[in-house]
PDB file of C-alpha atoms in Angstrom:
ATOM      1  CA  MET A  17       0.058  12.010  18.256  1.00  0.00           C
ATOM      2  CA  PHE A  18       0.102  12.689  14.503  1.00  0.00           C
ATOM      3  CA  PHE A  19       1.145   9.127  13.664  1.00  0.00           C
ATOM      4  CA  LEU A  20      -1.470   7.648  16.003  1.00  0.00           C
ATOM      5  CA  LYS A  21      -4.255   9.663  14.352  1.00  0.00           C
ATOM      6  CA  GLN A  22      -3.026   8.694  10.903  1.00  0.00           C
ATOM      7  CA  PHE A  23      -2.856   5.037  11.996  1.00  0.00           C
ATOM      8  CA  ILE A  24      -6.480   5.145  13.181  1.00  0.00           C
ATOM      9  CA  TYR A  25      -7.676   6.919  10.015  1.00  0.00           C
ATOM     10  CA  ALA A  26      -5.881   4.391   7.820  1.00  0.00           C
ATOM     11  CA  LEU A  27      -7.288   1.523   9.884  1.00  0.00           C
ATOM     12  CA  LEU A  28     -10.847   2.804   9.508  1.00  0.00           C
ATOM     13  CA  SER A  29     -10.541   3.477   5.795  1.00  0.00           C
ATOM     14  CA  THR A  30      -9.012   0.062   5.205  1.00  0.00           C
ATOM     15  CA  VAL A  31     -11.890  -1.558   7.117  1.00  0.00           C
ATOM     16  CA  GLY A  32     -14.236   0.070   4.622  1.00  0.00           C
ATOM     17  CA  PHE A  33     -12.292  -1.247   1.652  1.00  0.00           C
ATOM     18  CA  ALA A  34     -11.989  -4.703   3.218  1.00  0.00           C
ATOM     19  CA  VAL A  35     -15.765  -4.848   3.566  1.00  0.00           C
ATOM     20  CA  PHE A  36     -16.171  -3.483   0.030  1.00  0.00           C
ATOM     21  CA  PHE A  37     -13.848  -6.206  -1.323  1.00  0.00           C
ATOM     22  CA  ASN A  38     -15.837  -8.897   0.554  1.00  0.00           C
ATOM     23  CA  ILE A  39     -12.947  -9.992   2.739  1.00  0.00           C
ATOM     24  CA  PRO A  40     -14.061 -12.792   5.104  1.00  0.00           C
ATOM     25  CA  LYS A  41     -15.413 -11.322   8.326  1.00  0.00           C
ATOM     26  CA  ASP A  42     -12.815 -13.028  10.493  1.00  0.00           C
ATOM     27  CA  ALA A  43     -10.016 -11.388   8.460  1.00  0.00           C
ATOM     28  CA  VAL A  44     -11.360  -7.825   8.102  1.00  0.00           C
ATOM     29  CA  PHE A  45      -9.622  -6.407  11.166  1.00  0.00           C
ATOM     30  CA  ILE A  46      -6.330  -8.157  10.435  1.00  0.00           C
ATOM     31  CA  SER A  47      -6.280  -6.997   6.815  1.00  0.00           C
ATOM     32  CA  SER A  48      -7.101  -3.497   8.032  1.00  0.00           C
ATOM     33  CA  LEU A  49      -4.124  -3.629  10.364  1.00  0.00           C
ATOM     34  CA  SER A  50      -1.867  -4.262   7.386  1.00  0.00           C
ATOM     35  CA  GLY A  51      -3.212  -1.107   5.731  1.00  0.00           C
ATOM     36  CA  ALA A  52      -2.742   0.966   8.874  1.00  0.00           C
ATOM     37  CA  ILE A  53       0.773  -0.356   9.459  1.00  0.00           C
ATOM     38  CA  GLY A  54       1.636   0.180   5.796  1.00  0.00           C
ATOM     39  CA  TRP A  55       0.395   3.781   5.942  1.00  0.00           C
ATOM     40  CA  THR A  56       2.394   4.449   9.107  1.00  0.00           C
ATOM     41  CA  VAL A  57       5.524   2.975   7.495  1.00  0.00           C
ATOM     42  CA  TYR A  58       4.867   5.217   4.490  1.00  0.00           C
ATOM     43  CA  LEU A  59       4.616   8.352   6.636  1.00  0.00           C
ATOM     44  CA  VAL A  60       7.751   7.562   8.641  1.00  0.00           C
ATOM     45  CA  SER A  61       9.867   6.562   5.646  1.00  0.00           C
ATOM     46  CA  LYS A  62       8.601   9.466   3.514  1.00  0.00           C
ATOM     47  CA  SER A  63       9.721  11.910   6.180  1.00  0.00           C
ATOM     48  CA  THR A  64      12.999  10.036   6.670  1.00  0.00           C
ATOM     49  CA  PHE A  65      13.959   9.738   2.996  1.00  0.00           C
ATOM     50  CA  SER A  66      12.058  12.819   1.703  1.00  0.00           C
ATOM     51  CA  SER A  67      10.709  10.709  -1.143  1.00  0.00           C
ATOM     52  CA  PRO A  68       7.144   9.503  -1.601  1.00  0.00           C
ATOM     53  CA  ILE A  69       8.406   6.806  -3.966  1.00  0.00           C
ATOM     54  CA  ALA A  70      10.820   5.328  -1.412  1.00  0.00           C
ATOM     55  CA  GLY A  71       8.179   5.641   1.294  1.00  0.00           C
ATOM     56  CA  THR A  72       5.620   3.845  -0.841  1.00  0.00           C
ATOM     57  CA  PHE A  73       8.092   1.101  -1.710  1.00  0.00           C
ATOM     58  CA  LEU A  74       8.965   0.427   1.931  1.00  0.00           C
ATOM     59  CA  ALA A  75       5.301   0.530   2.912  1.00  0.00           C
ATOM     60  CA  ALA A  76       4.398  -1.913   0.133  1.00  0.00           C
ATOM     61  CA  VAL A  77       7.173  -4.260   1.255  1.00  0.00           C
ATOM     62  CA  SER A  78       5.828  -4.111   4.805  1.00  0.00           C
ATOM     63  CA  VAL A  79       2.267  -4.799   3.598  1.00  0.00           C
ATOM     64  CA  GLY A  80       3.552  -7.680   1.478  1.00  0.00           C
ATOM     65  CA  LEU A  81       5.482  -9.166   4.397  1.00  0.00           C
ATOM     66  CA  LEU A  82       2.520  -8.782   6.733  1.00  0.00           C
ATOM     67  CA  GLY A  83       0.229 -10.329   4.140  1.00  0.00           C
ATOM     68  CA  GLU A  84       2.477 -13.339   3.642  1.00  0.00           C
ATOM     69  CA  PHE A  85       2.983 -13.931   7.360  1.00  0.00           C
ATOM     70  CA  MET A  86      -0.695 -13.465   8.161  1.00  0.00           C
ATOM     71  CA  ALA A  87      -1.650 -15.809   5.335  1.00  0.00           C
ATOM     72  CA  LYS A  88       0.565 -18.473   6.827  1.00  0.00           C
ATOM     73  CA  ARG A  89      -0.646 -17.786  10.369  1.00  0.00           C
ATOM     74  CA  PHE A  90      -4.375 -17.731   9.598  1.00  0.00           C
ATOM     75  CA  ARG A  91      -4.273 -20.190   6.667  1.00  0.00           C
ATOM     76  CA  LYS A  92      -5.917 -17.847   4.216  1.00  0.00           C
ATOM     77  CA  PRO A  93      -4.762 -16.471   0.847  1.00  0.00           C
ATOM     78  CA  ALA A  94      -2.250 -13.648   1.131  1.00  0.00           C
ATOM     79  CA  THR A  95      -4.281 -11.478  -1.225  1.00  0.00           C
ATOM     80  CA  ILE A  96      -7.014 -10.936   1.361  1.00  0.00           C
ATOM     81  CA  PHE A  97      -4.430  -9.234   3.569  1.00  0.00           C
ATOM     82  CA  ILE A  98      -2.439  -7.488   0.832  1.00  0.00           C
ATOM     83  CA  ILE A  99      -5.141  -5.949  -1.384  1.00  0.00           C
ATOM     84  CA  PRO A 100      -6.870  -3.904   1.349  1.00  0.00           C
ATOM     85  CA  GLY A 101      -3.441  -3.082   2.764  1.00  0.00           C
ATOM     86  CA  ILE A 102      -2.200  -1.345  -0.369  1.00  0.00           C
ATOM     87  CA  VAL A 103      -5.325   0.782  -0.852  1.00  0.00           C
ATOM     88  CA  PRO A 104      -4.035   3.674   1.315  1.00  0.00           C
ATOM     89  CA  LEU A 105      -0.853   3.736  -0.782  1.00  0.00           C
ATOM     90  CA  VAL A 106      -2.529   4.129  -4.184  1.00  0.00           C
ATOM     91  CA  PRO A 107      -1.579   7.510  -5.699  1.00  0.00           C
ATOM     92  CA  GLY A 108      -5.134   8.707  -6.298  1.00  0.00           C
ATOM     93  CA  ALA A 109      -4.393  12.369  -5.654  1.00  0.00           C
ATOM     94  CA  GLY A 110      -1.387  12.232  -7.971  1.00  0.00           C
ATOM     95  CA  MET A 111      -3.497  10.796 -10.775  1.00  0.00           C
ATOM     96  CA  TYR A 112      -6.215  13.380 -10.153  1.00  0.00           C
ATOM     97  CA  TYR A 113      -3.794  16.306 -10.248  1.00  0.00           C
ATOM     98  CA  THR A 114      -2.179  14.872 -13.382  1.00  0.00           C
ATOM     99  CA  MET A 115      -5.544  14.853 -15.143  1.00  0.00           C
ATOM    100  CA  LEU A 116      -6.302  18.341 -13.836  1.00  0.00           C
ATOM    101  CA  ALA A 117      -2.993  19.636 -15.194  1.00  0.00           C
ATOM    102  CA  ILE A 118      -3.751  18.071 -18.584  1.00  0.00           C
ATOM    103  CA  ILE A 119      -7.175  19.719 -18.667  1.00  0.00           C
ATOM    104  CA  GLU A 120      -5.586  23.057 -17.743  1.00  0.00           C
ATOM    105  CA  LYS A 121      -2.997  22.505 -20.513  1.00  0.00           C
ATOM    106  CA  ASP A 122      -0.119  22.621 -18.027  1.00  0.00           C
ATOM    107  CA  PHE A 123       1.746  19.777 -19.688  1.00  0.00           C
ATOM    108  CA  THR A 124       5.023  20.230 -17.832  1.00  0.00           C
ATOM    109  CA  ASN A 125       3.320  19.866 -14.466  1.00  0.00           C
ATOM    110  CA  ALA A 126       1.218  16.990 -15.834  1.00  0.00           C
ATOM    111  CA  ALA A 127       4.369  15.156 -16.906  1.00  0.00           C
ATOM    112  CA  ASN A 128       5.981  15.679 -13.498  1.00  0.00           C
ATOM    113  CA  LEU A 129       2.910  14.605 -11.539  1.00  0.00           C
ATOM    114  CA  GLY A 130       2.129  11.740 -13.901  1.00  0.00           C
ATOM    115  CA  SER A 131       5.626  10.309 -13.788  1.00  0.00           C
ATOM    116  CA  GLU A 132       5.612  10.471  -9.991  1.00  0.00           C
ATOM    117  CA  ALA A 133       2.232   8.679  -9.884  1.00  0.00           C
ATOM    118  CA  ILE A 134       3.531   5.995 -12.249  1.00  0.00           C
ATOM    119  CA  PHE A 135       6.676   5.474 -10.172  1.00  0.00           C
ATOM    120  CA  ILE A 136       4.580   5.251  -7.005  1.00  0.00           C
ATOM    121  CA  ALA A 137       2.343   2.639  -8.647  1.00  0.00           C
ATOM    122  CA  LEU A 138       5.418   0.702  -9.778  1.00  0.00           C
ATOM    123  CA  SER A 139       6.897   0.870  -6.289  1.00  0.00           C
ATOM    124  CA  ILE A 140       3.668  -0.617  -4.905  1.00  0.00           C
ATOM    125  CA  ALA A 141       3.809  -3.462  -7.419  1.00  0.00           C
ATOM    126  CA  ILE A 142       7.491  -4.201  -6.871  1.00  0.00           C
ATOM    127  CA  GLY A 143       7.191  -3.813  -3.103  1.00  0.00           C
ATOM    128  CA  VAL A 144       4.417  -6.404  -2.943  1.00  0.00           C
ATOM    129  CA  ILE A 145       6.097  -8.817  -5.374  1.00  0.00           C
ATOM    130  CA  ILE A 146       9.406  -9.012  -3.487  1.00  0.00           C
ATOM    131  CA  PRO A 147       8.055 -10.540  -0.230  1.00  0.00           C
ATOM    132  CA  SER A 148       5.779 -12.857  -2.196  1.00  0.00           C
ATOM    133  CA  SER A 149       8.683 -14.114  -4.309  1.00  0.00           C
ATOM    134  CA  VAL A 150      10.930 -14.577  -1.290  1.00  0.00           C
ATOM    135  CA  MET A 151       8.238 -16.539   0.558  1.00  0.00           C
ATOM    136  CA  ARG A 152       7.645 -18.778  -2.468  1.00  0.00           C
ATOM    137  CA  ALA A 153      11.379 -19.461  -2.752  1.00  0.00           C
ATOM    138  CA  ILE A 154      11.561 -20.351   0.947  1.00  0.00           C
ATOM    139  CA  VAL A 155       8.570 -22.694   0.680  1.00  0.00           C
ATOM    140  CA  LYS A 156      10.061 -24.440  -2.379  1.00  0.00           C
ATOM    141  CA  GLN A 157      13.319 -25.083  -0.506  1.00  0.00           C
ATOM    142  CA  LYS A 158      11.525 -26.914   2.294  1.00  0.00           C
TER     143      LYS A 158
END
């Protein structure tokens, strides 16, 4: 039940960002599905591997794969499926708590939280790049 509720919340929030980013109306729901699936993959893999960085990486790979396949299926750019899909993965709370720790002059905690936020952001970038690169290599071979 927990994962279903989280899936629905992620779907609804991603719909909002898809509309905000002016995604074409016929692709809003599909791009929102990639965000909800990515968030669910994040939750499952975070609990499996006990690492938010690994969970974010696997979720970003899943969003990237979904984006590439949906782009091919619906003949639209992959970015309209990927960008809204990675929004739930962005480490906003980590960045906020890093800034809060800096303001409170707790530099050790700020360094820990900041480095985790940076690694999460890097895992999003790398996780999205890998499926895109693989798909481009496959298309070039054909």
